Amino acid sequence: MNWLIAISNILINPIFYKSMLNNATPLIFASLGGTYSETTGVVNIALEGIMLAGAFASVVFTYITGSPWIGVLMAMYVGGAMGMLHALASVKYKGDQIVSGTALILLSQGITGFLLQRIFGEPGSSELVKTLPTWNIEIFRRIPFIGSIIGNLSPLVYIAFICVILSHFLIFKTKLGLRMRAVGENPEAADTLGINVYNVRYFGVIMSGVLASLGGAFLSVGELGQFTENMSNGRGFIALAAMIFGNWKPFGAMWASLLFGMAESFSYQIQTQSILRLPPEIKYLFLMIPFVLTLVVVAGFVGKTRSPASDGIPYEKE
């Protein structure tokens, strides 16, 4: 009975749903990034490292300029540059895409840790910086209950959902999107039709980096106002699971990200329910919920969803 009361208290609390949106936002950006890359046939497991680099870059440039928006723009630049590195290794030099992605993750962890200490003088975390101002959208705030959830959020939350709509339109309603899907399914056939396979894949991977870095920027200047070492905390891998669960489609990735965001929000909110009288050591188990859900999704849906036919296969022009 206590559990039913606790869960009911969580489900009727707007804070739970607002937390869900905040937790889902970086996953939406990163899973969209993965969708762009893999739609063109390039696996990008470097999302974790790109998010971390984006979070760090946004804090550093906010610290230097005093403007979190400049921090976000520079995070996008850094993310695009990391995407370019992955594209060079995977597309131009036809290297192993998993190895390239792993190398970028390790590179990002090493460089951010080193520069964190060099710039801010101590390891672990940066100084506090300005965060993006929340947007108070009056038309949303007037809606009972829902207004308290969506009426006052970081602008990056709204931008994430706009990116979902724009990405769906681009991938499924434009000539560029048709080329992306053709290159991901059958690059040889696309090449015979005059499509530049390499350029399309470069575009997909660079866009992947830009979007993933926005997820990292949200973690730092969008929400916390600080960078902490390894603050991406596995979200890049969860985003890959969301992309797979969403069947490599923007809206599918969004719904999967919301599911993971809800799981993370629940894992924190359940700990605040005093009626359960949870011992401290049990509370830590709830923090595992998003990662356990990731394992369940990957184990249960990898074989039931269909990736682009040439995903992960380097293209050699004959």
Coordinates of C-alpha atoms in Angstrom, one line a residue:
M1 CA 0.0 0.0 0.0
N2 CA 2.8 2.4 0.9
W3 CA 4.3 1.8 -2.5
L4 CA 1.1 2.6 -4.3
I5 CA 0.7 5.8 -2.4
A6 CA 4.3 6.7 -3.1
I7 CA 4.0 6.1 -6.8
S8 CA 0.7 8.0 -6.9
N9 CA 2.3 10.9 -5.2
I10 CA 5.0 10.9 -7.9
L11 CA 2.6 10.7 -10.8
I12 CA 0.5 13.6 -9.7
N13 CA 3.5 15.9 -9.0
P14 CA 4.3 18.3 -11.9
I15 CA 8.0 18.2 -10.7
F16 CA 8.2 14.6 -11.8
Y17 CA 7.3 15.4 -15.4
K18 CA 9.4 18.6 -15.5
S19 CA 12.3 16.5 -14.4
M20 CA 11.5 14.0 -17.0
L21 CA 11.8 16.6 -19.8
N22 CA 15.1 17.9 -18.4
N23 CA 16.5 14.4 -18.2
A24 CA 15.3 13.5 -21.7
T25 CA 16.6 16.6 -23.4
P26 CA 20.3 15.6 -23.6
L27 CA 19.2 12.2 -24.7
I28 CA 17.0 13.6 -27.5
F29 CA 19.9 15.7 -28.9
A30 CA 22.3 12.8 -28.8
S31 CA 19.9 10.2 -30.1
L32 CA 19.0 12.5 -33.0
G33 CA 22.7 12.9 -33.6
G34 CA 23.1 9.1 -33.8
T35 CA 20.2 8.9 -36.1
Y36 CA 21.8 11.4 -38.6
S37 CA 25.0 9.5 -38.6
E38 CA 23.6 6.0 -38.9
T39 CA 21.0 6.9 -41.4
T40 CA 24.0 7.6 -43.7
G41 CA 25.7 4.4 -42.7
V42 CA 28.3 5.5 -40.1
V43 CA 28.1 4.1 -36.6
N44 CA 29.0 6.9 -34.1
I45 CA 29.5 5.5 -30.6
A46 CA 31.5 8.7 -29.8
L47 CA 28.3 10.5 -28.7
E48 CA 29.4 10.1 -25.1
G49 CA 32.7 11.8 -25.7
I50 CA 31.1 14.5 -27.9
M51 CA 28.5 15.3 -25.2
L52 CA 31.3 15.6 -22.7
A53 CA 33.3 17.9 -24.9
G54 CA 30.2 20.0 -25.6
A55 CA 29.5 20.4 -21.9
F56 CA 33.1 21.5 -21.3
A57 CA 33.4 23.9 -24.2
S58 CA 30.1 25.6 -23.3
V59 CA 31.3 26.2 -19.8
V60 CA 34.7 27.4 -20.8
F61 CA 33.5 29.9 -23.4
T62 CA 30.7 31.1 -21.0
Y63 CA 33.3 31.6 -18.4
I64 CA 35.5 33.6 -20.9
T65 CA 32.7 35.7 -22.5
G66 CA 30.0 35.8 -19.8
S67 CA 27.4 34.7 -22.4
P68 CA 26.0 31.2 -22.2
W69 CA 24.7 31.5 -25.7
I70 CA 28.2 32.0 -27.0
G71 CA 29.1 28.9 -24.9
V72 CA 26.4 26.9 -26.7
L73 CA 27.6 28.0 -30.1
M74 CA 31.1 27.1 -29.3
A75 CA 30.0 23.7 -28.0
M76 CA 28.3 23.1 -31.4
Y77 CA 31.6 24.1 -33.2
V78 CA 33.6 21.7 -31.0
G79 CA 31.0 18.9 -31.6
G80 CA 31.1 19.5 -35.3
A81 CA 34.9 19.3 -35.2
M82 CA 34.8 16.0 -33.4
G83 CA 32.3 14.7 -35.9
M84 CA 34.7 15.7 -38.6
L85 CA 37.5 13.7 -37.0
H86 CA 35.2 10.7 -36.8
A87 CA 34.2 11.2 -40.4
L88 CA 37.8 11.4 -41.5
A89 CA 38.7 8.2 -39.8
S90 CA 35.6 6.3 -40.8
V91 CA 34.7 7.7 -44.2
K92 CA 37.9 8.9 -45.8
Y93 CA 40.3 6.4 -44.3
K94 CA 37.8 3.7 -43.8
G95 CA 38.9 2.9 -40.3
D96 CA 37.0 0.7 -37.9
Q97 CA 34.1 2.9 -36.8
I98 CA 33.8 1.4 -33.3
V99 CA 37.6 1.9 -32.7
S100 CA 37.4 5.5 -33.9
G101 CA 34.4 6.3 -31.7
T102 CA 36.1 4.7 -28.7
A103 CA 39.2 6.7 -29.3
L104 CA 37.2 9.9 -29.4
I105 CA 35.6 9.1 -26.1
L106 CA 38.9 8.5 -24.4
L107 CA 40.4 11.6 -26.1
S108 CA 37.5 13.7 -24.8
Q109 CA 37.8 12.4 -21.3
G110 CA 41.5 13.0 -21.2
I111 CA 41.5 16.5 -22.7
T112 CA 38.6 17.8 -20.6
G113 CA 40.1 16.4 -17.4
F114 CA 43.5 18.0 -18.3
L115 CA 42.1 21.4 -19.4
L116 CA 39.7 21.5 -16.4
Q117 CA 42.6 21.6 -14.0
R118 CA 44.7 24.0 -16.3
I119 CA 41.9 26.6 -16.8
F120 CA 40.1 26.5 -13.4
G121 CA 43.0 25.5 -11.2
E122 CA 41.6 22.4 -9.6
P123 CA 40.3 19.0 -10.6
G124 CA 36.8 17.7 -10.4
S125 CA 34.7 20.7 -11.3
S126 CA 34.8 24.2 -12.8
E127 CA 33.7 27.5 -11.3
L128 CA 30.0 28.3 -11.5
V129 CA 29.0 30.2 -14.7
K130 CA 25.9 31.7 -16.0
T131 CA 23.1 29.4 -17.2
L132 CA 20.8 30.0 -20.1
P133 CA 17.7 32.0 -18.8
T134 CA 14.6 30.0 -18.7
W135 CA 11.8 30.9 -21.1
N136 CA 8.5 31.8 -19.5
I137 CA 6.0 31.1 -22.2
E138 CA 2.8 32.6 -20.9
I139 CA 0.4 30.8 -23.3
F140 CA 1.7 27.5 -21.8
R141 CA 1.7 28.7 -18.2
R142 CA -2.0 29.3 -18.4
I143 CA -2.8 25.7 -19.0
P144 CA -3.7 24.0 -15.7
F145 CA -1.2 21.4 -14.5
I146 CA 0.5 21.2 -17.9
G147 CA 1.6 24.8 -17.7
S148 CA 3.6 24.2 -14.5
I149 CA 5.5 21.5 -16.5
I150 CA 6.2 23.1 -19.8
G151 CA 5.8 26.8 -19.2
N152 CA 9.2 27.6 -17.7
L153 CA 12.0 25.6 -19.0
S154 CA 15.5 26.0 -20.5
P155 CA 15.4 27.1 -24.1
L156 CA 17.3 24.0 -25.1
V157 CA 14.4 21.9 -24.0
Y158 CA 12.1 23.6 -26.5
I159 CA 14.9 23.6 -29.2
A160 CA 15.3 19.8 -28.7
F161 CA 11.7 19.1 -29.6
I162 CA 11.9 21.6 -32.5
C163 CA 14.9 19.7 -33.8
V164 CA 12.9 16.4 -33.7
I165 CA 10.3 17.9 -36.0
L166 CA 12.9 19.5 -38.3
S167 CA 14.9 16.3 -38.5
H168 CA 11.9 14.2 -39.4
F169 CA 11.0 16.6 -42.2
L170 CA 14.6 16.7 -43.5
I171 CA 15.2 12.9 -43.4
F172 CA 11.8 11.9 -44.8
K173 CA 10.5 14.9 -46.8
T174 CA 13.5 16.4 -48.6
K175 CA 15.9 15.3 -51.4
L176 CA 18.8 15.5 -49.0
G177 CA 17.0 13.1 -46.7
L178 CA 16.3 10.8 -49.5
R179 CA 20.0 10.8 -50.4
M180 CA 20.9 10.1 -46.8
R181 CA 18.6 7.1 -46.6
A182 CA 19.8 5.9 -50.0
V183 CA 23.5 6.1 -48.9
G184 CA 22.7 4.3 -45.7
E185 CA 20.8 1.5 -47.4
N186 CA 22.8 0.9 -50.6
P187 CA 25.7 3.3 -51.2
E188 CA 26.7 1.5 -54.5
A189 CA 23.3 2.1 -56.0
A190 CA 23.3 5.7 -54.7
D191 CA 26.7 6.3 -56.3
T192 CA 25.5 5.0 -59.7
L193 CA 22.7 7.6 -59.5
G194 CA 25.3 10.4 -59.1
I195 CA 25.1 10.9 -55.3
N196 CA 28.4 11.7 -53.6
V197 CA 28.4 9.0 -50.9
Y198 CA 31.3 10.5 -49.1
N199 CA 29.9 14.0 -48.8
V200 CA 26.5 12.7 -47.6
R201 CA 28.2 10.7 -44.9
Y202 CA 30.4 13.6 -43.9
F203 CA 27.2 15.7 -43.5
G204 CA 25.5 13.0 -41.4
V205 CA 28.5 12.5 -39.0
I206 CA 29.2 16.2 -38.6
M207 CA 25.5 16.9 -37.8
S208 CA 25.7 14.0 -35.3
G209 CA 28.5 15.8 -33.5
V210 CA 26.7 19.2 -33.5
L211 CA 23.5 17.7 -32.1
A212 CA 25.3 15.6 -29.5
S213 CA 27.3 18.6 -28.3
L214 CA 24.0 20.5 -27.7
G215 CA 23.0 17.7 -25.3
G216 CA 26.3 18.2 -23.5
A217 CA 25.7 22.0 -23.4
F218 CA 22.4 21.5 -21.8
L219 CA 23.9 19.4 -19.0
S220 CA 26.3 22.3 -18.1
V221 CA 25.1 25.8 -19.1
G222 CA 21.5 24.7 -19.7
E223 CA 20.9 23.3 -16.3
L224 CA 23.8 23.1 -13.8
G225 CA 25.9 26.2 -14.6
Q226 CA 29.1 24.2 -14.0
F227 CA 31.2 21.4 -15.6
T228 CA 32.1 18.4 -13.6
E229 CA 34.5 15.7 -14.7
N230 CA 32.9 13.0 -16.8
M231 CA 29.5 14.7 -16.3
S232 CA 28.0 13.0 -19.4
N233 CA 27.9 9.9 -17.1
G234 CA 27.0 7.3 -19.8
R235 CA 24.2 9.4 -21.4
G236 CA 25.8 9.0 -24.8
F237 CA 25.4 5.2 -24.6
I238 CA 21.8 5.5 -23.3
A239 CA 21.2 7.8 -26.3
L240 CA 22.4 5.0 -28.6
A241 CA 19.9 2.7 -27.0
A242 CA 17.2 5.3 -27.5
M243 CA 18.1 5.5 -31.2
I244 CA 17.9 1.7 -31.6
F245 CA 14.6 1.6 -29.6
G246 CA 13.3 4.4 -31.8
N247 CA 14.1 2.4 -34.9
W248 CA 16.5 5.0 -36.3
K249 CA 13.7 7.6 -36.6
P250 CA 13.6 11.1 -35.1
F251 CA 10.2 10.7 -33.4
G252 CA 11.0 7.2 -32.3
A253 CA 14.3 8.4 -30.7
M254 CA 12.3 11.2 -29.0
W255 CA 9.8 8.9 -27.4
A256 CA 12.5 6.5 -26.3
S257 CA 14.5 9.4 -24.8
L258 CA 11.4 10.4 -22.9
L259 CA 11.0 6.9 -21.6
F260 CA 14.6 6.9 -20.3
G261 CA 14.1 10.4 -18.9
M262 CA 11.1 9.2 -17.0
A263 CA 13.0 6.3 -15.6
E264 CA 15.8 8.6 -14.4
S265 CA 13.3 11.1 -12.9
F266 CA 11.5 8.2 -11.2
S267 CA 14.8 6.9 -9.8
Y268 CA 15.3 10.2 -8.0
Q269 CA 11.7 11.0 -7.0
I270 CA 11.1 7.6 -5.4
Q271 CA 13.9 8.4 -3.0
T272 CA 12.1 11.5 -1.7
Q273 CA 9.0 9.5 -0.6
S274 CA 9.4 9.4 3.2
I275 CA 6.4 7.1 3.5
L276 CA 8.6 4.2 2.1
R277 CA 11.3 4.7 4.8
L278 CA 14.0 3.5 2.5
P279 CA 17.4 2.8 4.0
P280 CA 20.2 4.8 2.5
E281 CA 21.9 1.8 0.9
I282 CA 18.7 0.8 -0.9
K283 CA 18.2 4.3 -2.4
Y284 CA 21.4 3.9 -4.4
L285 CA 19.9 0.9 -6.2
F286 CA 17.2 3.1 -7.7
L287 CA 19.9 5.1 -9.5
M288 CA 20.6 2.0 -11.5
I289 CA 17.1 2.1 -13.1
P290 CA 18.0 4.0 -16.3
F291 CA 21.0 1.7 -17.0
V292 CA 19.0 -1.4 -16.3
L293 CA 16.4 -0.2 -18.7
T294 CA 19.1 0.4 -21.3
L295 CA 20.2 -3.2 -21.0
V296 CA 16.6 -4.4 -21.3
V297 CA 16.0 -2.3 -24.4
V298 CA 19.2 -3.3 -26.1
A299 CA 18.7 -7.0 -25.3
G300 CA 15.0 -7.0 -26.2
F301 CA 14.9 -4.8 -29.3
V302 CA 18.2 -5.0 -31.1
G303 CA 17.1 -8.0 -33.1
K304 CA 13.5 -6.7 -33.6
T305 CA 14.5 -3.3 -35.1
R306 CA 16.1 -2.7 -38.5
S307 CA 19.1 -0.6 -38.9
P308 CA 20.1 0.9 -42.3
A309 CA 21.5 -2.0 -44.4
S310 CA 25.0 -0.5 -44.8
D311 CA 25.3 0.8 -41.3
G312 CA 28.9 0.5 -40.1
I313 CA 30.2 -0.7 -43.5
P314 CA 32.9 1.6 -45.1
Y315 CA 32.2 2.4 -48.7
E316 CA 34.9 1.8 -51.3
K317 CA 34.3 3.6 -54.6
E318 CA 35.1 1.3 -57.5

